[in-house]
């Protein structure tokens, strides 16, 4: 569906002389990705509004996006599977926001931080057949994922050591 819409958009832009004909495949792919991102954003925002978790969901999305960006991971073979899995992960996060006892945030933060850092330092970035690395991406993403891991660890540990209100807030937990 996205591919068909992207091709139609590209042809329209070519007709209007906004896109050169020889760049048609590049623009079609770009429009396809943009359409997918728009649909994902709409699904994400609607889910967050329905569950009354807009702020923690946005913070969760930022953290999730950064981990996915730098550390890699699974890439679904279709946009439908991608949207379904993204919604599933988002709903699991919302369940945690709602159901996890707030008085255990500190303990959970230490355990999840430890497990996350171990996995990131051992395995990141994760290559996937649906989106393989090109050129020097592995080395670049490896460095970025380690820096990201250390930065998040420092922030979490500072918040926990300082016993700030941040450390026991739903926003901190959602990130």
mmCIF file of N, CA and C in Angstrom, residues 14 29 37 60 62 68 89 145 147 150 167 174:
data_model
loop_
_atom_site.group_PDB
_atom_site.id
_atom_site.type_symbol
_atom_site.label_atom_id
_atom_site.label_comp_id
_atom_site.label_asym_id
_atom_site.label_seq_id
_atom_site.Cartn_x
_atom_site.Cartn_y
_atom_site.Cartn_z
ATOM 1 N N UNK A 14 6.914 14.308 -10.427
ATOM 2 C CA UNK A 14 7.633 14.331 -11.710
ATOM 3 C C UNK A 14 6.833 15.153 -12.719
ATOM 4 N N UNK A 29 11.089 5.585 -2.736
ATOM 5 C CA UNK A 29 11.476 4.953 -1.482
ATOM 6 C C UNK A 29 11.357 5.947 -0.324
ATOM 7 N N UNK A 37 6.218 6.295 8.445
ATOM 8 C CA UNK A 37 6.470 7.038 9.690
ATOM 9 C C UNK A 37 5.233 7.834 10.124
ATOM 10 N N UNK A 60 9.023 7.414 26.492
ATOM 11 C CA UNK A 60 9.373 6.027 26.151
ATOM 12 C C UNK A 60 9.816 5.948 24.697
ATOM 13 N N UNK A 62 11.156 8.220 22.792
ATOM 14 C CA UNK A 62 12.490 8.806 22.603
ATOM 15 C C UNK A 62 13.564 7.795 22.987
ATOM 16 N N UNK A 68 17.017 1.813 19.357
ATOM 17 C CA UNK A 68 16.880 1.181 18.032
ATOM 18 C C UNK A 68 17.826 1.811 17.007
ATOM 19 N N UNK A 89 4.945 -3.462 21.554
ATOM 20 C CA UNK A 89 5.982 -2.978 22.477
ATOM 21 C C UNK A 89 5.476 -1.760 23.243
ATOM 22 N N UNK A 145 26.402 3.250 20.265
ATOM 23 C CA UNK A 145 25.608 2.486 21.226
ATOM 24 C C UNK A 145 26.307 2.418 22.581
ATOM 25 N N UNK A 147 28.454 4.715 23.773
ATOM 26 C CA UNK A 147 28.353 6.067 24.336
ATOM 27 C C UNK A 147 26.954 6.293 24.898
ATOM 28 N N UNK A 150 26.526 4.342 28.205
ATOM 29 C CA UNK A 150 27.242 4.988 29.316
ATOM 30 C C UNK A 150 26.524 6.273 29.737
ATOM 31 N N UNK A 167 13.916 10.419 39.964
ATOM 32 C CA UNK A 167 14.157 8.984 40.076
ATOM 33 C C UNK A 167 12.929 8.159 40.388
ATOM 34 N N UNK A 174 9.552 5.580 32.480
ATOM 35 C CA UNK A 174 9.176 5.294 31.093
ATOM 36 C C UNK A 174 10.358 5.384 30.152
#
